[in-house]
C-alpha atoms as one frame of an Amber mdcrd trajectory, in Angstrom:
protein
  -2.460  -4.702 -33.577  -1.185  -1.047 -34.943   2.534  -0.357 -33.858   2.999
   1.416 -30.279   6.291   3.647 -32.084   4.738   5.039 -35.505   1.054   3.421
 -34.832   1.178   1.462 -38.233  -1.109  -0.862 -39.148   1.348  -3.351 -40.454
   2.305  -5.499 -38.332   2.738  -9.325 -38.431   2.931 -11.433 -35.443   5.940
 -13.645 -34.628   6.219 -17.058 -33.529   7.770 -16.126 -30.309   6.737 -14.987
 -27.222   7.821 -13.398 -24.315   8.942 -14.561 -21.255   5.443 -14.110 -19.174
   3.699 -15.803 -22.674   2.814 -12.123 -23.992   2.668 -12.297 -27.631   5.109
 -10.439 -29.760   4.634  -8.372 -33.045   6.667  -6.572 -35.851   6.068  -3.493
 -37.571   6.851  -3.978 -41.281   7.278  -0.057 -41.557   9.782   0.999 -39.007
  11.142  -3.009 -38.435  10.502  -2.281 -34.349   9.568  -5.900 -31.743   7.497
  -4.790 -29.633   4.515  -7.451 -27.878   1.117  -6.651 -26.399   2.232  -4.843
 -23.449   4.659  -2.159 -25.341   3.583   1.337 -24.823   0.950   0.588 -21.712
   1.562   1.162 -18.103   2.494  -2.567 -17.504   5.634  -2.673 -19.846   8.039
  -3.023 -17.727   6.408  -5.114 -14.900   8.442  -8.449 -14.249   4.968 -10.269
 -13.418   1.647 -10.559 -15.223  -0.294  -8.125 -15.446  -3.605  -9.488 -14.113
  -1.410 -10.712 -10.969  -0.708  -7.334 -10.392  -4.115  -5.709 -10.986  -5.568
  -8.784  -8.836  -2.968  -7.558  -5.798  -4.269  -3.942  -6.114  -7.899  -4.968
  -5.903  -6.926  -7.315  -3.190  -5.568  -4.861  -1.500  -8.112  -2.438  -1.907
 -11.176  -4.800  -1.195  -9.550  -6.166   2.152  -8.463  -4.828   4.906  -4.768
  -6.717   4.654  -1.500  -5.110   5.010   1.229  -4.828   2.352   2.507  -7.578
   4.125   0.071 -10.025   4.326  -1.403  -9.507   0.709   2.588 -10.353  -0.635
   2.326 -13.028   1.788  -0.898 -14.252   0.250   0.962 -14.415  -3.119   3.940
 -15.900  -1.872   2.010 -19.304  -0.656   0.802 -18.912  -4.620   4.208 -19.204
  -6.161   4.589 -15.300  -6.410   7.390 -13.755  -4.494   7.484 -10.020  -4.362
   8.216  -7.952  -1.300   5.824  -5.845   0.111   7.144  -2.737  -1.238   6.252
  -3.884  -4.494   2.959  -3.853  -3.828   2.978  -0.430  -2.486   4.399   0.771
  -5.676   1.765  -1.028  -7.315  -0.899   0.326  -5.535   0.043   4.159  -6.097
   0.744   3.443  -9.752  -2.148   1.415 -10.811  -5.091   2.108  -8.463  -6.154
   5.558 -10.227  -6.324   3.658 -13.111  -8.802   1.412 -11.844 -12.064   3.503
 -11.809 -11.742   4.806 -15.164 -10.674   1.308 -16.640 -14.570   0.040 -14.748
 -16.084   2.949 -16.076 -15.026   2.119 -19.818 -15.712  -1.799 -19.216 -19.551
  -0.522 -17.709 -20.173   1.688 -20.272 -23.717   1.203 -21.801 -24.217  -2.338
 -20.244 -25.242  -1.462 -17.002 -27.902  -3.786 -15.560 -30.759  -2.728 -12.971
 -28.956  -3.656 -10.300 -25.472  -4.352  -9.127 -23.837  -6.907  -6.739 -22.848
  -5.219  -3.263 -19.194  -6.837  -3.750 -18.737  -4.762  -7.471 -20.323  -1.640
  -5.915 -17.562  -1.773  -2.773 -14.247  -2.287  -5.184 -15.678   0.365  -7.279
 -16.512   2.823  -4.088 -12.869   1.793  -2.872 -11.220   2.621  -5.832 -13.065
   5.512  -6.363 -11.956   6.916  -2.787  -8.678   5.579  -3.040  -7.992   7.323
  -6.687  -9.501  10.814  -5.125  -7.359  10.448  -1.780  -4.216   9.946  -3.776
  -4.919  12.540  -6.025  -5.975  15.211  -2.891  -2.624  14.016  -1.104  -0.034
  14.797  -4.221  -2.016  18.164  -4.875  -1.120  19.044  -1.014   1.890  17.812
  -0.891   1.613  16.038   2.357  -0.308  13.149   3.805  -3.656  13.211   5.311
  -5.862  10.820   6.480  -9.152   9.639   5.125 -10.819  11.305   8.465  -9.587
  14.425   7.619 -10.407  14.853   4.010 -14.102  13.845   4.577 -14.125  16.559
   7.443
């Protein structure tokens, strides 16, 4: 794994890990810890990361509130408040489209499930209406933008 800070290639991995079981690394050039999360858009998320991309989609896919999907995850052992998953949802939904883009890339099939082509079409709507709301400034509903 090259080094987030000065993108070496020398690193060594330590025996340690972090406290959500991420493994950690050194850089034998500039001496800088850093584990497999350092210098993504999860770093400093106190829960793992596919529990928080699997509370976006769930929250995507279903009609739930931000209530009821933290609720969801509470009966699992997860407790986060439903705020939390609002600012997940704003800060890792764009991210979703182009991430199944990448992952489809030259290994599309001849046909796709209905379930994949709904998250996808979700995402894809939720990433543009996000995107057309902070370019206005303001908030407008899905009704209106497809008018």
């Amino acid at each position: 794994m090259n080094c987030p800070y000065c993108t070496s290639s020398a690193t060594r991995e330590q025996c340690n890990r972090t406290s959500l079981g991420y493994r950690t690394f050194r850089c034998s050039a500039c001496k800088r810890l850093f584990n497999e999360r350092t210098g993504t858009a999860f770093n400093f998320l106190e829960y793992p990361t596919d529990t928080v991309l699997l509370v976006v989609i769930w929250q995507l896919r279903y009609k739930l509130s931000l209530r009821d999907v933290a609720e969801v995850f509470s009966v699992r052992g997860f407790a986060f408040t439903h705020k939390a998953v609002r600012d997940w949802e704003a800060r890792f939904a764009p991210l979703l489209p182009d991430h199944l883009c990448v992952k489809r890339r030259g290994k599309a099939g001849t046909s796709w499930g209905s379930g994949s082509l709904l998250v996808i079409q979700v995402a894809c709507l939720f990433a543009s209406f996000a995107l057309d709301t902070m370019e206005s400034g303001g908030s407008r509903s899905i009704e209106q933008r497809e008018a």
